[in-house]
Amino acid sequence: MNMTADTFQRSCEHWSDSGRAEMEAFYELARVDYRYLAEAYSWTNWFNQRRDSALRLADIACGSGKFPEALLEFAGLDRLDDLNVRYDLLDPSEFSVREARQVLRAPFEAGEEFVCTLQDWKYAAGAYDIAWATHALYCVPAEELPVGLERMFRALQPSGLGFVAQGLRDGHYVAFYDVFRETFQAGGGTPYSDGSQVELALRELGAAVKSRVLNYTTVVPAKRKALLESYLQRCAFDDTVSLERMLTTEPLASYLAASYRQDRDEYHFRQRVGLSLFAHSDAGLTLRDREDEFTA
Ligand SMILES: C[S@@+](CC[C@H](N)C(=O)[O-])C[C@H]1O[C@@H](n2cnc3c(N)ncnc32)[C@H](O)[C@@H]1O
């Protein structure tokens, strides 16, 4: 795949049928990212409180649907199968839309499909009860986040809820790509945007926002070299750089050496993920049940 292409274009090349094997290797490690998101908020209670009406949901940058899969498996949403949630999918990759559609089951019902970027979305203003983008907006350049997030925000009904989960600059996903670009692209190319930039853009739009940080570690046994290589290549959307080169070219070599735990013969990648709930007013962020606080 083309290493000279910039971040968004390489993302599109990897979110494709030819990128499937690499994607599957990546999710051997990254599937749990979505379990943490499914367990980070009282999703069941939120949906339960709206069960008297049909709901419309937008999954922005839907990828292969790991978040709805985790909600069904770990958050108990599968038990709300008498709910009716029309689930719209948006992604510039037709492959992603196709993959995500296949995981949908009750209470989610496949709805409209938008094969486009968030920035180009011809959204229906005020149409959605809920819209989320989970580990999804890294390839939206920081300067385009305000335009993209405004679309998500305006697409919400007055009582609607938005949710974005995205790695922070000092967590592995974003930090690794910063060092990778410094090492192999002389610092050029478009950096991933991060969760703080998302939060700031939401606040500047005038949204009511509630944020927290999720901390956890992705562990890769050092002996599993092929897995480690595919995982890191996927983190950078660049399969032209071998693990060997990553381990021996500075400054990435030092980043990887610092992540290596000799006592366990494992790589430990520290993840820090910014979670932001947003709405048109503070009331839109409040669940009736006090146990449902969205806290760290
Ligand atoms: C890691 S996946 C998202 C995972 C997904 N939320 C899930 O539940 O599995 C990232 C997705 O973002 C999409 N993407 C990249 N740039 C985008 C943009 N500007 N607007 C919308 N989607 C974008 C990619 O095509 C890819 O499918």
PDB file of N, CA, C and O and ligand atoms in Angstrom, residues 8 11-12 15 27 34 59-68 90-93 96 116-119 133-137 139-140, ligand 1:
ATOM      1  N   PHE A   8      -5.348  10.373   5.797  1.00  0.00           N
ATOM      2  CA  PHE A   8      -6.718   9.990   5.445  1.00  0.00           C
ATOM      3  C   PHE A   8      -6.735   9.022   4.270  1.00  0.00           C
ATOM      4  O   PHE A   8      -7.433   8.011   4.281  1.00  0.00           O
ATOM      5  N   SER A  11      -5.689   5.647   5.392  1.00  0.00           N
ATOM      6  CA  SER A  11      -6.780   5.035   6.167  1.00  0.00           C
ATOM      7  C   SER A  11      -7.778   4.400   5.196  1.00  0.00           C
ATOM      8  O   SER A  11      -8.184   3.250   5.364  1.00  0.00           O
ATOM      9  N   CYS A  12      -8.153   5.132   4.142  1.00  0.00           N
ATOM     10  CA  CYS A  12      -9.127   4.597   3.175  1.00  0.00           C
ATOM     11  C   CYS A  12      -8.582   3.351   2.496  1.00  0.00           C
ATOM     12  O   CYS A  12      -9.318   2.384   2.269  1.00  0.00           O
ATOM     13  N   TRP A  15      -8.929   0.508   5.049  1.00  0.00           N
ATOM     14  CA  TRP A  15     -10.311   0.094   5.339  1.00  0.00           C
ATOM     15  C   TRP A  15     -10.926  -0.417   4.046  1.00  0.00           C
ATOM     16  O   TRP A  15     -11.744   0.241   3.415  1.00  0.00           O
ATOM     17  N   TYR A  27      -7.655  -6.288  15.553  1.00  0.00           N
ATOM     18  CA  TYR A  27      -8.749  -6.420  16.518  1.00  0.00           C
ATOM     19  C   TYR A  27      -8.565  -7.581  17.489  1.00  0.00           C
ATOM     20  O   TYR A  27      -9.271  -7.657  18.484  1.00  0.00           O
ATOM     21  N   TYR A  34     -13.505  -1.498  22.679  1.00  0.00           N
ATOM     22  CA  TYR A  34     -14.940  -1.221  22.551  1.00  0.00           C
ATOM     23  C   TYR A  34     -15.721  -1.772  23.737  1.00  0.00           C
ATOM     24  O   TYR A  34     -16.752  -1.230  24.121  1.00  0.00           O
ATOM     25  N   ASP A  59     -24.219   6.253  13.522  1.00  0.00           N
ATOM     26  CA  ASP A  59     -22.872   5.782  13.882  1.00  0.00           C
ATOM     27  C   ASP A  59     -21.913   6.411  12.876  1.00  0.00           C
ATOM     28  O   ASP A  59     -21.892   6.050  11.687  1.00  0.00           O
ATOM     29  N   ILE A  60     -21.130   7.381  13.365  1.00  0.00           N
ATOM     30  CA  ILE A  60     -20.247   8.167  12.509  1.00  0.00           C
ATOM     31  C   ILE A  60     -18.883   7.488  12.426  1.00  0.00           C
ATOM     32  O   ILE A  60     -18.281   7.202  13.462  1.00  0.00           O
ATOM     33  N   ALA A  61     -18.395   7.271  11.216  1.00  0.00           N
ATOM     34  CA  ALA A  61     -17.134   6.546  11.000  1.00  0.00           C
ATOM     35  C   ALA A  61     -17.278   5.156  11.627  1.00  0.00           C
ATOM     36  O   ALA A  61     -16.531   4.779  12.523  1.00  0.00           O
ATOM     37  N   CYS A  62     -18.247   4.413  11.108  1.00  0.00           N
ATOM     38  CA  CYS A  62     -18.704   3.176  11.771  1.00  0.00           C
ATOM     39  C   CYS A  62     -17.668   2.066  11.779  1.00  0.00           C
ATOM     40  O   CYS A  62     -17.778   1.121  12.559  1.00  0.00           O
ATOM     41  N   GLY A  63     -16.627   2.146  10.913  1.00  0.00           N
ATOM     42  CA  GLY A  63     -15.632   1.068  10.872  1.00  0.00           C
ATOM     43  C   GLY A  63     -16.334  -0.266  10.674  1.00  0.00           C
ATOM     44  O   GLY A  63     -17.349  -0.357   9.970  1.00  0.00           O
ATOM     45  N   SER A  64     -15.841  -1.305  11.353  1.00  0.00           N
ATOM     46  CA  SER A  64     -16.448  -2.626  11.154  1.00  0.00           C
ATOM     47  C   SER A  64     -17.463  -2.961  12.249  1.00  0.00           C
ATOM     48  O   SER A  64     -17.798  -4.132  12.448  1.00  0.00           O
ATOM     49  N   GLY A  65     -17.943  -1.943  12.962  1.00  0.00           N
ATOM     50  CA  GLY A  65     -19.068  -2.156  13.878  1.00  0.00           C
ATOM     51  C   GLY A  65     -18.694  -2.802  15.205  1.00  0.00           C
ATOM     52  O   GLY A  65     -19.516  -3.485  15.824  1.00  0.00           O
ATOM     53  N   LYS A  66     -17.474  -2.550  15.695  1.00  0.00           N
ATOM     54  CA  LYS A  66     -17.064  -3.176  16.958  1.00  0.00           C
ATOM     55  C   LYS A  66     -17.815  -2.577  18.155  1.00  0.00           C
ATOM     56  O   LYS A  66     -18.025  -3.271  19.153  1.00  0.00           O
ATOM     57  N   PHE A  67     -18.229  -1.319  18.050  1.00  0.00           N
ATOM     58  CA  PHE A  67     -18.937  -0.724  19.192  1.00  0.00           C
ATOM     59  C   PHE A  67     -20.350  -1.309  19.328  1.00  0.00           C
ATOM     60  O   PHE A  67     -20.707  -1.776  20.427  1.00  0.00           O
ATOM     61  N   PRO A  68     -21.158  -1.320  18.264  1.00  0.00           N
ATOM     62  CA  PRO A  68     -22.472  -1.962  18.453  1.00  0.00           C
ATOM     63  C   PRO A  68     -22.352  -3.430  18.865  1.00  0.00           C
ATOM     64  O   PRO A  68     -23.120  -3.913  19.697  1.00  0.00           O
ATOM     65  N   LEU A  90     -22.424   5.830   8.781  1.00  0.00           N
ATOM     66  CA  LEU A  90     -21.670   6.776   7.941  1.00  0.00           C
ATOM     67  C   LEU A  90     -20.202   6.387   7.947  1.00  0.00           C
ATOM     68  O   LEU A  90     -19.617   6.152   9.010  1.00  0.00           O
ATOM     69  N   ASP A  91     -19.626   6.308   6.774  1.00  0.00           N
ATOM     70  CA  ASP A  91     -18.175   6.057   6.657  1.00  0.00           C
ATOM     71  C   ASP A  91     -17.785   6.294   5.198  1.00  0.00           C
ATOM     72  O   ASP A  91     -18.536   5.934   4.293  1.00  0.00           O
ATOM     73  N   PRO A  92     -16.605   6.886   4.953  1.00  0.00           N
ATOM     74  CA  PRO A  92     -16.176   7.055   3.554  1.00  0.00           C
ATOM     75  C   PRO A  92     -15.810   5.721   2.914  1.00  0.00           C
ATOM     76  O   PRO A  92     -15.693   5.644   1.685  1.00  0.00           O
ATOM     77  N   SER A  93     -15.614   4.669   3.731  1.00  0.00           N
ATOM     78  CA  SER A  93     -15.252   3.367   3.179  1.00  0.00           C
ATOM     79  C   SER A  93     -16.510   2.507   3.017  1.00  0.00           C
ATOM     80  O   SER A  93     -17.196   2.199   4.001  1.00  0.00           O
ATOM     81  N   SER A  96     -16.289  -0.571   5.107  1.00  0.00           N
ATOM     82  CA  SER A  96     -16.674  -0.417   6.521  1.00  0.00           C
ATOM     83  C   SER A  96     -18.191  -0.466   6.681  1.00  0.00           C
ATOM     84  O   SER A  96     -18.707  -1.160   7.561  1.00  0.00           O
ATOM     85  N   CYS A 116     -19.514   8.597   2.914  1.00  0.00           N
ATOM     86  CA  CYS A 116     -18.880   9.920   2.775  1.00  0.00           C
ATOM     87  C   CYS A 116     -18.149  10.230   4.074  1.00  0.00           C
ATOM     88  O   CYS A 116     -18.299   9.516   5.062  1.00  0.00           O
ATOM     89  N   THR A 117     -17.361  11.298   4.053  1.00  0.00           N
ATOM     90  CA  THR A 117     -16.712  11.725   5.300  1.00  0.00           C
ATOM     91  C   THR A 117     -17.742  12.469   6.159  1.00  0.00           C
ATOM     92  O   THR A 117     -18.764  12.965   5.651  1.00  0.00           O
ATOM     93  N   LEU A 118     -17.409  12.572   7.442  1.00  0.00           N
ATOM     94  CA  LEU A 118     -18.264  13.355   8.342  1.00  0.00           C
ATOM     95  C   LEU A 118     -18.333  14.805   7.853  1.00  0.00           C
ATOM     96  O   LEU A 118     -19.398  15.428   7.861  1.00  0.00           O
ATOM     97  N   GLN A 119     -17.177  15.336   7.389  1.00  0.00           N
ATOM     98  CA  GLN A 119     -17.134  16.737   6.962  1.00  0.00           C
ATOM     99  C   GLN A 119     -18.078  16.984   5.777  1.00  0.00           C
ATOM    100  O   GLN A 119     -18.527  18.107   5.576  1.00  0.00           O
ATOM    101  N   ALA A 133     -19.336   8.488  17.684  1.00  0.00           N
ATOM    102  CA  ALA A 133     -18.146   8.275  16.845  1.00  0.00           C
ATOM    103  C   ALA A 133     -17.087   7.706  17.785  1.00  0.00           C
ATOM    104  O   ALA A 133     -16.544   8.423  18.627  1.00  0.00           O
ATOM    105  N   THR A 134     -16.842   6.405  17.695  1.00  0.00           N
ATOM    106  CA  THR A 134     -15.982   5.748  18.681  1.00  0.00           C
ATOM    107  C   THR A 134     -14.665   5.311  18.033  1.00  0.00           C
ATOM    108  O   THR A 134     -14.671   4.546  17.083  1.00  0.00           O
ATOM    109  N   HIS A 135     -13.564   5.821  18.553  1.00  0.00           N
ATOM    110  CA  HIS A 135     -12.228   5.609  17.971  1.00  0.00           C
ATOM    111  C   HIS A 135     -12.315   5.843  16.457  1.00  0.00           C
ATOM    112  O   HIS A 135     -11.886   5.006  15.661  1.00  0.00           O
ATOM    113  N   ALA A 136     -12.861   6.972  16.095  1.00  0.00           N
ATOM    114  CA  ALA A 136     -13.327   7.128  14.732  1.00  0.00           C
ATOM    115  C   ALA A 136     -12.794   8.363  14.015  1.00  0.00           C
ATOM    116  O   ALA A 136     -12.689   8.355  12.796  1.00  0.00           O
ATOM    117  N   LEU A 137     -12.482   9.414  14.763  1.00  0.00           N
ATOM    118  CA  LEU A 137     -12.226  10.691  14.077  1.00  0.00           C
ATOM    119  C   LEU A 137     -10.745  11.057  14.016  1.00  0.00           C
ATOM    120  O   LEU A 137     -10.397  12.197  13.742  1.00  0.00           O
ATOM    121  N   CYS A 139      -8.604  10.509  11.803  1.00  0.00           N
ATOM    122  CA  CYS A 139      -8.184  10.964  10.461  1.00  0.00           C
ATOM    123  C   CYS A 139      -8.914  12.227  10.022  1.00  0.00           C
ATOM    124  O   CYS A 139      -8.762  12.640   8.871  1.00  0.00           O
ATOM    125  N   VAL A 140      -9.719  12.799  10.903  1.00  0.00           N
ATOM    126  CA  VAL A 140     -10.274  14.124  10.604  1.00  0.00           C
ATOM    127  C   VAL A 140      -9.234  15.110  11.129  1.00  0.00           C
ATOM    128  O   VAL A 140      -8.984  15.191  12.339  1.00  0.00           O
TER     129      VAL A 140
HETATM  130  C1  LIG B   1     -11.296   2.572  13.779  1.00  0.00           C
HETATM  131  S1  LIG B   1     -12.612   2.724  12.651  1.00  0.00           S
HETATM  132  C2  LIG B   1     -13.953   3.124  13.709  1.00  0.00           C
HETATM  133  C3  LIG B   1     -14.375   1.964  14.539  1.00  0.00           C
HETATM  134  C4  LIG B   1     -15.839   1.899  14.811  1.00  0.00           C
HETATM  135  N1  LIG B   1     -16.332   3.026  15.564  1.00  0.00           N
HETATM  136  C5  LIG B   1     -16.282   0.590  15.405  1.00  0.00           C
HETATM  137  O1  LIG B   1     -17.221   0.607  16.240  1.00  0.00           O
HETATM  138  O2  LIG B   1     -15.753  -0.472  15.029  1.00  0.00           O
HETATM  139  C6  LIG B   1     -12.297   4.247  11.834  1.00  0.00           C
HETATM  140  C7  LIG B   1     -13.190   4.508  10.629  1.00  0.00           C
HETATM  141  O3  LIG B   1     -13.101   5.918  10.366  1.00  0.00           O
HETATM  142  C8  LIG B   1     -13.351   6.081   8.996  1.00  0.00           C
HETATM  143  N2  LIG B   1     -12.980   7.469   8.638  1.00  0.00           N
HETATM  144  C9  LIG B   1     -11.749   7.954   8.350  1.00  0.00           C
HETATM  145  N3  LIG B   1     -11.838   9.282   8.076  1.00  0.00           N
HETATM  146  C10 LIG B   1     -13.130   9.634   8.217  1.00  0.00           C
HETATM  147  C11 LIG B   1     -13.852  10.859   8.069  1.00  0.00           C
HETATM  148  N4  LIG B   1     -13.248  11.990   7.731  1.00  0.00           N
HETATM  149  N5  LIG B   1     -15.194  10.867   8.280  1.00  0.00           N
HETATM  150  C12 LIG B   1     -15.826   9.722   8.637  1.00  0.00           C
HETATM  151  N6  LIG B   1     -15.197   8.525   8.788  1.00  0.00           N
HETATM  152  C13 LIG B   1     -13.863   8.485   8.582  1.00  0.00           C
HETATM  153  C14 LIG B   1     -12.520   4.977   8.359  1.00  0.00           C
HETATM  154  O4  LIG B   1     -12.912   4.719   7.031  1.00  0.00           O
HETATM  155  C15 LIG B   1     -12.782   3.813   9.326  1.00  0.00           C
HETATM  156  O5  LIG B   1     -13.819   2.995   8.857  1.00  0.00           O
END
